[in-house]
Tab-separated table of C-alpha atoms and ligand atoms in Angstrom:
chain	number	residue	atom	x	y	z
Q	1	MET	CA	13.455	-24.589	7.055
Q	2	LYS	CA	13.021	-22.046	9.879
Q	3	VAL	CA	11.926	-18.607	8.664
Q	4	ALA	CA	11.469	-15.531	10.868
Q	5	VAL	CA	9.116	-12.874	9.497
Q	6	LEU	CA	9.687	-9.429	11.005
Q	7	GLY	CA	6.430	-7.496	11.061
Q	8	GLY	CA	2.816	-8.559	11.468
Q	9	GLY	CA	1.068	-6.163	9.081
Q	10	VAL	CA	-0.708	-7.392	5.946
Q	11	ILE	CA	2.665	-7.990	4.265
Q	12	GLY	CA	4.163	-10.011	7.127
Q	13	ILE	CA	1.043	-12.119	7.692
Q	14	THR	CA	0.534	-12.950	4.011
Q	15	THR	CA	4.238	-13.873	3.800
Q	16	ALA	CA	3.894	-16.151	6.819
Q	17	TRP	CA	0.843	-17.823	5.280
Q	18	ALA	CA	2.506	-18.376	1.895
Q	19	LEU	CA	5.636	-19.804	3.535
Q	20	ALA	CA	3.687	-22.080	5.875
Q	21	GLN	CA	1.693	-23.366	2.899
Q	22	GLN	CA	4.989	-24.569	1.445
Q	23	GLY	CA	6.051	-26.301	4.643
Q	24	ALA	CA	8.338	-23.697	6.225
Q	25	GLU	CA	8.537	-23.445	10.014
Q	26	VAL	CA	7.519	-19.807	10.437
Q	27	THR	CA	7.753	-17.370	13.363
Q	28	VAL	CA	6.163	-13.914	13.068
Q	29	ILE	CA	7.584	-11.124	15.217
Q	30	GLU	CA	5.354	-8.139	15.924
Q	31	ARG	CA	5.725	-5.352	18.480
Q	32	GLN	CA	1.973	-4.755	18.756
Q	33	ALA	CA	-0.348	-7.078	20.686
Q	34	ALA	CA	-2.155	-8.227	17.507
Q	35	PRO	CA	-1.721	-8.286	13.715
Q	36	ALA	CA	-2.382	-5.286	11.440
Q	37	MET	CA	-2.442	-2.620	14.137
Q	38	GLU	CA	-0.291	-0.079	12.264
Q	39	THR	CA	-0.552	0.912	8.576
Q	40	SER	CA	-2.672	-2.137	7.692
Q	41	TYR	CA	-5.324	-1.137	10.251
Q	42	ALA	CA	-7.697	1.278	8.485
Q	43	ASN	CA	-6.599	1.810	4.894
Q	44	ALA	CA	-8.990	2.773	2.117
Q	45	GLY	CA	-9.977	-0.844	1.490
Q	46	GLN	CA	-9.203	-1.146	-2.210
Q	47	VAL	CA	-7.806	-4.254	-3.810
Q	48	SER	CA	-7.244	-2.425	-7.016
Q	49	PRO	CA	-4.891	-3.931	-9.592
Q	50	GLY	CA	-6.485	-1.806	-12.305
Q	51	TYR	CA	-5.645	1.320	-10.369
Q	52	SER	CA	-2.087	0.243	-9.616
Q	53	THR	CA	-0.499	3.488	-10.611
Q	54	PRO	CA	2.697	5.076	-9.349
Q	55	TRP	CA	2.241	8.473	-7.774
Q	56	ALA	CA	5.321	9.513	-9.709
Q	57	ALA	CA	3.637	10.380	-13.001
Q	58	PRO	CA	4.048	12.962	-15.792
Q	59	GLY	CA	2.434	16.220	-14.700
Q	60	ILE	CA	2.778	15.493	-10.995
Q	61	PRO	CA	5.663	17.949	-10.358
Q	62	LEU	CA	3.519	20.838	-11.614
Q	63	LYS	CA	0.433	19.617	-9.748
Q	64	ALA	CA	2.488	19.179	-6.586
Q	65	MET	CA	3.574	22.827	-6.751
Q	66	LYS	CA	-0.080	23.903	-6.953
Q	67	TRP	CA	-1.157	21.536	-4.185
Q	68	LEU	CA	1.326	23.090	-1.783
Q	69	PHE	CA	-0.831	26.234	-1.775
Q	70	GLN	CA	-4.301	24.622	-1.658
Q	71	ARG	CA	-6.459	24.215	1.427
Q	72	HIS	CA	-7.734	20.693	0.610
Q	73	ALA	CA	-4.711	19.412	-1.319
Q	74	PRO	CA	-3.896	15.684	-1.513
Q	75	LEU	CA	-0.210	16.374	-0.784
Q	76	ALA	CA	1.613	18.225	1.986
Q	77	ILE	CA	5.369	18.437	2.500
Q	78	ARG	CA	7.097	19.333	5.759
Q	79	LEU	CA	10.862	19.068	5.687
Q	80	ASP	CA	11.959	16.551	8.305
Q	81	GLY	CA	15.566	17.747	8.310
Q	82	SER	CA	16.928	14.534	6.802
Q	83	TRP	CA	19.045	14.204	3.688
Q	84	PHE	CA	17.131	10.995	3.036
Q	85	GLN	CA	13.832	12.855	2.591
Q	86	MET	CA	15.413	15.212	0.010
Q	87	ARG	CA	16.988	12.304	-1.844
Q	88	TRP	CA	13.720	10.332	-1.820
Q	89	MET	CA	11.735	13.274	-3.210
Q	90	ALA	CA	14.303	13.843	-5.946
Q	91	GLN	CA	14.175	10.147	-6.847
Q	92	MET	CA	10.418	10.417	-7.065
Q	93	LEU	CA	10.668	13.440	-9.364
Q	94	ALA	CA	13.096	11.516	-11.575
Q	95	ASN	CA	10.418	8.845	-11.978
Q	96	CYS	CA	7.816	11.313	-13.281
Q	97	SER	CA	8.813	10.967	-16.954
Q	98	ALA	CA	6.472	9.162	-19.363
Q	99	PRO	CA	8.882	6.248	-20.031
Q	100	ARG	CA	9.564	5.691	-16.286
Q	101	TYR	CA	5.843	5.896	-15.546
Q	102	ALA	CA	5.062	3.191	-18.100
Q	103	ILE	CA	7.786	0.893	-16.719
Q	104	ASN	CA	6.710	1.411	-13.105
Q	105	LYS	CA	3.016	1.007	-13.831
Q	106	GLU	CA	3.595	-2.257	-15.688
Q	107	ARG	CA	5.560	-3.657	-12.729
Q	108	MET	CA	2.888	-2.636	-10.226
Q	109	MET	CA	0.081	-4.010	-12.367
Q	110	ARG	CA	1.884	-7.274	-13.019
Q	111	LEU	CA	2.256	-7.858	-9.295
Q	112	SER	CA	-1.210	-6.557	-8.395
Q	113	GLU	CA	-3.080	-8.640	-10.956
Q	114	TYR	CA	-1.320	-11.760	-9.704
Q	115	SER	CA	-1.980	-10.671	-6.142
Q	116	ARG	CA	-5.719	-10.398	-6.721
Q	117	ASP	CA	-5.743	-13.919	-8.134
Q	118	CYS	CA	-3.848	-15.193	-5.057
Q	119	LEU	CA	-6.270	-13.327	-2.785
Q	120	ARG	CA	-9.275	-14.950	-4.446
Q	121	SER	CA	-7.759	-18.380	-4.143
Q	122	TRP	CA	-6.716	-17.916	-0.483
Q	123	ARG	CA	-10.134	-16.463	0.364
Q	124	THR	CA	-11.802	-19.655	-0.796
Q	125	GLN	CA	-9.163	-21.959	0.626
Q	126	ALA	CA	-9.121	-20.350	4.097
Q	127	ASP	CA	-12.815	-19.289	4.097
Q	128	LEU	CA	-12.019	-15.625	4.811
Q	129	HIS	CA	-14.701	-12.947	5.240
Q	130	TYR	CA	-13.762	-9.320	5.622
Q	131	ASP	CA	-16.684	-7.223	4.287
Q	132	GLU	CA	-15.337	-8.110	0.872
Q	133	CYS	CA	-17.047	-6.943	-2.314
Q	134	SER	CA	-16.223	-7.808	-5.928
Q	135	ALA	CA	-18.109	-4.983	-7.639
Q	136	GLY	CA	-15.114	-3.173	-9.150
Q	137	THR	CA	-13.829	0.334	-8.452
Q	138	LEU	CA	-14.605	3.676	-10.069
Q	139	GLN	CA	-12.201	6.577	-10.578
Q	140	LEU	CA	-14.337	9.718	-10.617
Q	141	PHE	CA	-13.397	12.706	-12.775
Q	142	ARG	CA	-14.735	16.095	-11.794
Q	143	THR	CA	-13.251	17.822	-14.860
Q	144	GLN	CA	-12.891	17.127	-18.574
Q	145	ALA	CA	-9.117	17.557	-18.232
Q	146	GLN	CA	-9.026	14.608	-15.815
Q	147	LEU	CA	-11.120	12.514	-18.198
Q	148	ASP	CA	-8.764	13.388	-21.080
Q	149	ALA	CA	-5.695	12.549	-18.967
Q	150	ALA	CA	-7.132	9.073	-18.280
Q	151	GLN	CA	-6.201	8.196	-21.858
Q	152	ARG	CA	-2.628	7.533	-20.691
Q	153	ASP	CA	-3.859	4.940	-18.176
Q	154	VAL	CA	-6.255	3.434	-20.705
Q	155	GLU	CA	-3.351	2.714	-23.048
Q	156	VAL	CA	-1.477	0.834	-20.303
Q	157	LEU	CA	-4.644	-1.029	-19.279
Q	158	GLN	CA	-5.152	-2.084	-22.904
Q	159	ALA	CA	-1.531	-3.152	-23.235
Q	160	CYS	CA	-1.818	-5.235	-20.054
Q	161	GLY	CA	-5.192	-6.724	-21.060
Q	162	VAL	CA	-7.012	-5.295	-18.020
Q	163	PRO	CA	-10.773	-4.840	-18.573
Q	164	PHE	CA	-12.062	-1.277	-18.091
Q	165	GLU	CA	-15.046	0.951	-18.902
Q	166	LEU	CA	-14.691	4.644	-19.686
Q	167	LEU	CA	-17.994	6.152	-18.494
Q	168	ASP	CA	-19.823	9.408	-19.133
Q	169	ARG	CA	-21.855	11.069	-16.365
Q	170	ALA	CA	-24.872	8.805	-16.936
Q	171	GLY	CA	-22.650	5.729	-16.901
Q	172	VAL	CA	-21.123	6.822	-13.596
Q	173	MET	CA	-24.578	7.082	-12.048
Q	174	ARG	CA	-25.516	3.636	-13.328
Q	175	ALA	CA	-22.437	2.202	-11.605
Q	176	GLU	CA	-22.910	4.187	-8.382
Q	177	PRO	CA	-26.582	5.280	-8.187
Q	178	ALA	CA	-26.107	7.356	-5.006
Q	179	LEU	CA	-23.929	9.772	-6.993
Q	180	ALA	CA	-27.134	11.104	-8.577
Q	181	ASN	CA	-27.524	12.998	-5.278
Q	182	ALA	CA	-23.911	14.176	-5.103
Q	183	SER	CA	-23.393	17.906	-4.647
Q	184	ALA	CA	-19.983	17.710	-6.381
Q	185	PRO	CA	-19.810	18.182	-10.160
Q	186	PHE	CA	-18.439	15.275	-12.191
Q	187	CYS	CA	-18.237	14.480	-15.895
Q	188	GLY	CA	-17.215	10.843	-16.099
Q	189	GLY	CA	-15.206	7.995	-14.691
Q	190	LEU	CA	-12.969	5.025	-15.335
Q	191	ARG	CA	-14.474	1.807	-13.997
Q	192	LEU	CA	-12.344	-1.239	-13.327
Q	193	PRO	CA	-14.781	-4.139	-12.999
Q	194	ASN	CA	-12.193	-6.684	-11.819
Q	195	ASP	CA	-11.112	-4.686	-8.767
Q	196	GLU	CA	-12.300	-5.595	-5.279
Q	197	THR	CA	-12.718	-3.990	-1.883
Q	198	GLY	CA	-12.717	-5.100	1.740
Q	199	ASP	CA	-11.424	-4.504	5.255
Q	200	CYS	CA	-7.662	-5.117	5.352
Q	201	HIS	CA	-7.527	-5.378	9.148
Q	202	GLN	CA	-10.221	-8.067	9.233
Q	203	PHE	CA	-8.550	-9.930	6.376
Q	204	THR	CA	-5.129	-9.883	8.039
Q	205	THR	CA	-6.462	-10.870	11.455
Q	206	GLN	CA	-8.338	-13.836	10.003
Q	207	LEU	CA	-5.420	-14.963	7.867
Q	208	ALA	CA	-3.156	-14.805	10.952
Q	209	ALA	CA	-5.577	-17.089	12.819
Q	210	LYS	CA	-5.581	-19.545	9.898
Q	211	ALA	CA	-1.787	-19.385	9.718
Q	212	GLU	CA	-1.603	-20.209	13.419
Q	213	GLN	CA	-3.705	-23.303	12.713
Q	214	LEU	CA	-1.084	-24.263	10.114
Q	215	GLY	CA	1.596	-24.079	12.806
Q	216	VAL	CA	2.908	-20.509	12.430
Q	217	ARG	CA	4.229	-19.186	15.751
Q	218	PHE	CA	3.414	-15.579	16.712
Q	219	LEU	CA	5.546	-13.499	19.039
Q	220	TYR	CA	3.439	-10.428	19.797
Q	221	GLY	CA	4.645	-7.568	21.960
Q	222	LYS	CA	8.245	-8.205	20.808
Q	223	THR	CA	10.217	-5.278	19.414
Q	224	VAL	CA	13.236	-5.941	17.218
Q	225	GLU	CA	16.113	-3.815	18.469
Q	226	HIS	CA	18.612	-4.775	15.804
Q	227	LEU	CA	19.599	-7.434	13.302
Q	228	GLN	CA	22.768	-9.350	14.179
Q	229	HIS	CA	24.955	-9.985	11.169
Q	230	ALA	CA	28.381	-11.325	10.360
Q	231	GLY	CA	29.501	-10.178	6.924
Q	232	GLN	CA	26.974	-11.282	4.336
Q	233	HIS	CA	25.065	-13.507	6.751
Q	234	LEU	CA	22.317	-12.661	9.244
Q	235	GLU	CA	22.899	-14.520	12.482
Q	236	GLY	CA	19.840	-13.548	14.478
Q	237	ILE	CA	17.487	-10.954	15.857
Q	238	ARG	CA	18.023	-9.055	19.073
Q	239	PHE	CA	14.883	-7.838	20.876
Q	240	THR	CA	14.548	-4.848	23.172
Q	241	ASP	CA	13.982	-7.245	26.102
Q	242	GLN	CA	17.520	-8.511	25.320
Q	243	SER	CA	16.345	-11.955	24.136
Q	244	ASN	CA	17.435	-13.350	20.744
Q	245	LEU	CA	15.928	-15.405	17.963
Q	246	HIS	CA	17.715	-17.449	15.328
Q	247	ALA	CA	16.384	-18.819	12.047
Q	248	ASP	CA	17.670	-20.106	8.704
Q	249	ARG	CA	16.073	-17.300	6.696
Q	250	TYR	CA	14.674	-13.884	7.648
Q	251	VAL	CA	12.037	-11.740	5.932
Q	252	LEU	CA	11.910	-8.042	6.706
Q	253	ALA	CA	8.290	-6.843	6.468
Q	254	ALA	CA	8.395	-4.007	8.991
Q	255	GLY	CA	6.676	-1.452	6.741
Q	256	SER	CA	7.957	2.102	7.121
Q	257	TYR	CA	10.365	0.994	9.846
Q	258	SER	CA	12.237	-1.443	7.580
Q	259	ARG	CA	14.870	1.055	6.459
Q	260	ASN	CA	16.046	1.936	9.962
Q	261	LEU	CA	16.548	-1.749	10.790
Q	262	LEU	CA	18.690	-2.198	7.670
Q	263	LEU	CA	20.938	0.863	7.930
Q	264	PRO	CA	23.301	-0.659	10.550
Q	265	LEU	CA	23.839	-3.532	8.072
Q	266	GLY	CA	25.033	-1.073	5.431
Q	267	LEU	CA	21.814	-1.427	3.385
Q	268	ASP	CA	19.989	1.769	2.466
Q	269	ILE	CA	16.573	1.091	0.961
Q	270	PRO	CA	14.526	3.989	-0.453
Q	271	VAL	CA	11.413	3.449	1.700
Q	272	TYR	CA	9.950	6.647	3.167
Q	273	PRO	CA	6.945	6.970	5.527
Q	274	VAL	CA	4.167	8.745	3.602
Q	275	LYS	CA	1.397	9.613	6.010
Q	276	GLY	CA	-2.254	9.100	5.137
Q	277	TYR	CA	-5.558	9.463	6.949
Q	278	SER	CA	-8.933	7.757	7.006
Q	279	LEU	CA	-12.390	8.135	8.476
Q	280	THR	CA	-14.699	5.195	9.164
Q	281	LEU	CA	-18.364	5.964	9.656
Q	282	PRO	CA	-21.602	3.982	9.973
Q	283	ILE	CA	-24.097	4.097	7.082
Q	284	THR	CA	-27.352	5.775	8.112
Q	285	ASN	CA	-28.990	6.237	4.688
Q	286	GLU	CA	-28.500	3.362	2.246
Q	287	ALA	CA	-29.709	5.417	-0.745
Q	288	LEU	CA	-26.820	7.857	-0.264
Q	289	ALA	CA	-24.084	5.278	0.271
Q	290	PRO	CA	-21.539	3.886	-2.197
Q	291	GLN	CA	-21.774	0.359	-3.612
Q	292	SER	CA	-18.031	-0.137	-3.862
Q	293	THR	CA	-14.998	2.198	-4.078
Q	294	VAL	CA	-15.183	5.616	-5.690
Q	295	LEU	CA	-11.845	7.351	-6.044
Q	296	ASP	CA	-12.208	11.110	-6.296
Q	297	GLU	CA	-9.420	12.089	-8.702
Q	298	SER	CA	-9.435	15.755	-7.629
Q	299	TYR	CA	-8.571	15.038	-4.005
Q	300	LYS	CA	-7.075	11.531	-4.493
Q	301	ILE	CA	-9.479	10.329	-1.810
Q	302	ALA	CA	-11.161	6.909	-1.950
Q	303	VAL	CA	-14.644	6.389	-0.538
Q	304	THR	CA	-15.289	2.700	0.052
Q	305	ARG	CA	-18.253	0.642	1.144
Q	306	LEU	CA	-17.262	-1.859	3.872
Q	307	GLY	CA	-20.434	-3.744	4.846
Q	308	ASP	CA	-22.526	-1.286	6.868
Q	309	ARG	CA	-19.695	1.269	7.073
Q	310	ILE	CA	-18.058	3.812	4.783
Q	311	ARG	CA	-14.274	4.163	4.811
Q	312	VAL	CA	-12.864	7.403	3.394
Q	313	GLY	CA	-9.096	7.414	2.951
Q	314	GLY	CA	-6.316	9.317	1.283
Q	315	MET	CA	-3.871	12.269	1.554
Q	316	ALA	CA	-0.109	12.160	1.465
Q	317	GLU	CA	2.055	14.006	3.964
Q	318	LEU	CA	5.828	13.840	3.733
Q	319	GLY	CA	7.059	14.769	7.169
Q	320	GLY	CA	8.809	11.829	8.797
Q	321	PHE	CA	7.531	9.485	11.513
Q	322	ASP	CA	4.784	11.694	12.876
Q	323	LEU	CA	1.528	9.989	13.879
Q	324	ARG	CA	-0.366	13.035	15.165
Q	325	LEU	CA	-3.908	13.426	13.826
Q	326	ASN	CA	-4.119	16.707	11.920
Q	327	PRO	CA	-7.688	18.140	12.165
Q	328	ARG	CA	-7.287	19.909	8.800
Q	329	ARG	CA	-6.994	16.528	7.072
Q	330	ARG	CA	-10.166	15.396	8.772
Q	331	GLN	CA	-11.945	18.437	7.339
Q	332	THR	CA	-10.868	17.463	3.816
Q	333	LEU	CA	-12.053	13.871	4.260
Q	334	GLU	CA	-15.378	15.122	5.635
Q	335	LYS	CA	-15.790	17.584	2.751
Q	336	VAL	CA	-15.345	14.862	0.104
Q	337	THR	CA	-17.683	12.518	1.999
Q	338	ARG	CA	-20.411	15.167	2.187
Q	339	GLU	CA	-20.011	16.097	-1.480
Q	340	LEU	CA	-20.184	12.523	-2.800
Q	341	PHE	CA	-21.996	10.252	-0.344
Q	342	ALA	CA	-23.969	11.930	2.422
Q	343	GLY	CA	-25.370	8.637	3.702
Q	344	GLY	CA	-23.019	8.186	6.672
Q	345	ASP	CA	-22.899	9.666	10.166
Q	346	LEU	CA	-19.811	11.879	10.338
Q	347	GLN	CA	-20.425	12.552	14.037
Q	348	GLN	CA	-19.609	8.925	14.764
Q	349	ALA	CA	-16.604	8.731	12.424
Q	350	GLN	CA	-13.323	7.240	13.636
Q	351	PHE	CA	-10.325	9.270	12.509
Q	352	TRP	CA	-7.091	7.362	11.874
Q	353	THR	CA	-3.634	7.839	10.419
Q	354	GLY	CA	-0.975	5.460	9.073
Q	355	LEU	CA	2.460	5.648	7.434
Q	356	ARG	CA	2.665	4.113	3.971
Q	357	PRO	CA	6.055	2.464	3.400
Q	358	MET	CA	6.736	3.995	0.026
Q	359	THR	CA	9.395	3.690	-2.670
Q	360	PRO	CA	9.960	6.579	-5.107
Q	361	ASP	CA	8.770	4.507	-8.086
Q	362	GLY	CA	5.724	2.904	-6.415
Q	363	THR	CA	6.845	-0.712	-6.857
Q	364	PRO	CA	7.698	-2.545	-3.627
Q	365	LEU	CA	10.974	-4.286	-2.802
Q	366	VAL	CA	10.321	-8.018	-2.936
Q	367	GLY	CA	13.261	-10.425	-2.980
Q	368	ALA	CA	16.927	-10.636	-2.048
Q	369	SER	CA	18.457	-7.947	0.151
Q	370	GLY	CA	22.182	-8.267	-0.477
Q	371	ILE	CA	22.596	-10.180	2.810
Q	372	ARG	CA	22.481	-13.868	1.875
Q	373	ASN	CA	19.717	-15.162	4.180
Q	374	LEU	CA	17.757	-11.899	4.560
Q	375	TYR	CA	14.867	-11.130	2.211
Q	376	LEU	CA	12.831	-7.958	1.769
Q	377	ASN	CA	9.074	-7.632	1.471
Q	378	THR	CA	8.433	-3.958	2.009
Q	379	GLY	CA	7.850	-0.624	0.306
Q	380	HIS	CA	4.273	-1.350	-0.835
Q	381	GLY	CA	3.266	2.281	-0.406
Q	382	THR	CA	-0.201	3.244	-1.553
Q	383	LEU	CA	-1.305	-0.249	-2.541
Q	384	GLY	CA	0.062	-2.621	0.065
Q	385	TRP	CA	-3.038	-4.695	0.440
Q	386	THR	CA	-3.570	-4.840	-3.311
Q	387	MET	CA	-0.073	-6.257	-3.775
Q	388	ALA	CA	0.248	-8.235	-0.515
Q	389	CYS	CA	-0.777	-11.772	-1.490
Q	390	GLY	CA	1.170	-11.740	-4.770
Q	391	SER	CA	4.301	-10.318	-3.109
Q	392	ALA	CA	4.069	-12.958	-0.382
Q	393	GLN	CA	3.643	-15.783	-2.878
Q	394	VAL	CA	6.534	-14.595	-5.069
Q	395	LEU	CA	8.837	-14.261	-2.066
Q	396	ALA	CA	7.830	-17.597	-0.541
Q	397	ASP	CA	8.528	-19.269	-3.912
Q	398	GLN	CA	11.973	-17.646	-4.040
Q	399	ILE	CA	12.849	-18.640	-0.473
Q	400	MET	CA	11.613	-22.204	-0.929
Q	401	GLY	CA	13.383	-22.540	-4.298
Q	402	ARG	CA	10.269	-22.815	-6.433
Q	403	GLN	CA	9.476	-21.315	-9.827
Q	404	CYS	CA	7.498	-18.033	-9.506
Q	405	ALA	CA	4.257	-17.841	-11.490
Q	406	ILE	CA	5.039	-14.315	-12.725
Q	407	SER	CA	8.168	-12.543	-13.893
Q	408	THR	CA	10.031	-10.951	-10.988
Q	409	GLU	CA	11.821	-8.461	-13.254
Q	410	GLY	CA	12.162	-5.078	-11.543
Q	411	LEU	CA	10.544	-6.120	-8.276
Q	412	ASP	CA	13.605	-6.316	-6.038
Q	413	MET	CA	16.271	-3.969	-4.718
Q	414	GLY	CA	18.399	-4.637	-7.818
Q	415	ARG	CA	16.611	-1.862	-9.703
Q	416	TYR	CA	18.171	0.695	-7.361
Q	417	SER	CA	21.693	-0.602	-7.646
Q	418	ALA	CA	24.298	1.426	-9.519
Q	419	HIS	CA	24.843	-1.032	-12.352
Q	420	GLN	CA	21.211	-0.846	-13.479
Q	421	PRO	CA	21.166	1.275	-16.674
Q	422	ASP	CA	17.688	2.603	-15.733
Q	423	ASN	CA	18.985	4.148	-12.573
Q	424	LYS	CA	22.380	5.489	-13.518
Q	425	SER	CA	21.092	9.042	-13.589
Q	426	LEU	CA	19.449	8.662	-10.163
Q	427	VAL	CA	22.520	7.189	-8.590
Q	428	SER	CA	24.910	9.733	-10.040
Q	429	ALA	CA	22.618	12.524	-8.866
Q	430	PHE	CA	22.847	11.402	-5.265
Q	431	GLY	CA	26.217	9.787	-4.961
J	1	FAD	C1	-4.722	6.289	4.368
J	1	FAD	C2	-4.232	5.037	3.679
J	1	FAD	C3	-5.029	4.450	2.714
J	1	FAD	C4	-4.575	3.302	2.062
J	1	FAD	N1	-5.417	2.690	1.178
J	1	FAD	C5	-5.026	1.527	0.589
J	1	FAD	C6	-5.921	0.834	-0.277
J	1	FAD	O1	-7.062	1.241	-0.478
J	1	FAD	N2	-5.482	-0.300	-0.871
J	1	FAD	C7	-4.224	-0.778	-0.660
J	1	FAD	O2	-3.881	-1.795	-1.269
J	1	FAD	N3	-3.368	-0.158	0.176
J	1	FAD	C8	-3.740	0.980	0.814
J	1	FAD	N4	-2.899	1.625	1.660
J	1	FAD	C9	-1.529	1.108	1.825
J	1	FAD	C10	-1.469	-0.100	2.743
J	1	FAD	O3	-2.267	0.102	3.871
J	1	FAD	C11	-0.005	-0.326	3.146
J	1	FAD	O4	0.809	-0.403	2.002
J	1	FAD	C12	0.132	-1.615	3.928
J	1	FAD	O5	-0.712	-1.608	5.040
J	1	FAD	C13	1.577	-1.800	4.388
J	1	FAD	O6	1.629	-3.020	5.080
J	1	FAD	P1	2.927	-3.458	5.844
J	1	FAD	O7	2.637	-4.789	6.422
J	1	FAD	O8	4.120	-3.280	4.981
J	1	FAD	O9	3.085	-2.353	7.002
J	1	FAD	P2	2.417	-2.325	8.449
J	1	FAD	O10	0.985	-2.657	8.385
J	1	FAD	O11	2.797	-1.032	9.071
J	1	FAD	O12	3.138	-3.530	9.180
J	1	FAD	C14	4.472	-3.464	9.624
J	1	FAD	C15	4.492	-4.089	11.001
J	1	FAD	O13	5.834	-4.147	11.452
J	1	FAD	C16	5.826	-3.934	12.830
J	1	FAD	N5	7.147	-3.445	13.238
J	1	FAD	C17	7.813	-2.376	12.767
J	1	FAD	N6	9.002	-2.248	13.374
J	1	FAD	C18	9.095	-3.281	14.243
J	1	FAD	C19	10.086	-3.691	15.172
J	1	FAD	N7	11.228	-3.009	15.339
J	1	FAD	N8	9.858	-4.803	15.923
J	1	FAD	C20	8.698	-5.507	15.786
J	1	FAD	N9	7.714	-5.156	14.924
J	1	FAD	C21	7.915	-4.052	14.157
J	1	FAD	C22	4.745	-2.878	13.044
J	1	FAD	O14	4.231	-2.901	14.347
J	1	FAD	C23	3.715	-3.250	11.996
J	1	FAD	O15	2.644	-4.003	12.516
J	1	FAD	C24	-3.307	2.753	2.362
J	1	FAD	C25	-2.516	3.358	3.338
J	1	FAD	C26	-2.967	4.480	4.014
J	1	FAD	C27	-2.116	5.089	5.081
């Protein structure tokens, strides 16, 4: 079976690998000259099933209002003039109720836990090395209110059987000794010992090379102009250089750009570009560097150890497809780095931005599209690397007609369709 995978980020490359493993004849199409050059390039480096949490959560609407007026806030909103942005934000608000949060978190965790298991198995099988570390992750609470609010997550972790440790201040310092020198106040943390970290760009690049050895064909520097369809069937791909490509099945894994490619087909997926930033700096003082990932709950910024570097990533800007580097965001990342781990050289830091392809409920869109031979693997938002291998495996199983190892309930576009009881209120609100 010939399968064309559109997009060579972490989602496209893992999909290509999973399909090739099952004997498909795969072609990856990517407009950049190499894999993982867009959003998968310099993310915060967490493979964090335990922290698979939708941003749409109870309390977020109130917090979001406060953040809009704060200097170092994790969220910024600039109206992009589109009806789609308004609709997407309203859908996100509608997912902030406690029952929706529990449903969404369970879906994300189900996929993420499976994904981590796939990652571990592929890492061994393909001998991948990407500054990986299996020392868990730590969510750091600066205030007692944050520690108290963690109870909600603890209940879901317990229900899903995910190991965790709720730590006091001393426990936090045992897990991350350099925090003893932190200038920021903190009162405790939630440690997830089964989480991992690593460099997503290195991982994706290496997996692409291994996939090529398996026979996957890569078309770099090729931009998809549009998808050619006839009714409920996709006939081919038209490139900007006016060439075409035909396959039996197609997988759309074009990250934040997936929606625009689907609109001419009459498919409107709720995937919005949510901009984030990162800094990558060399470690100069080992005693003041993190061991693994520390997620600062106050600023929603993750500080991650990647070999001899520190990656600091976070922030969410809703403002369309804008890739300019905002110096104010850099100041916030630098502030958190200085306050928690002063062991890196900020003068040498590389500043980067990427657009998270995000759904309002946090769960990606993995599965059928509504067009018979076109499949979706997109919308992975804040945790695309965490969910990549599992999403790829689930989709490859579906395409190749195999039984999936996990339930696929709620993972595909079906949850946004009008006949879903869950979403009736959303749909009626937006027509
Ligand atoms: C600051 C930040 C921190 C993050 N931290 C984490 C983290 O710690 N852990 C985690 O799990 N996730 C994290 N994420 C999220 C994660 O990085 C993304 O979810 C993931 O990279 C999305 O992968 P993707 O393959 O869908 O998108 P992309 O990596 O953007 O890949 C899509 C590809 O499609 C190609 N493409 C698009 N349109 C076309 C076209 N018309 N023709 C040809 N090619 C096209 C693009 O060039 C691109 O390479 C973070 C994101 C950001 C921004």
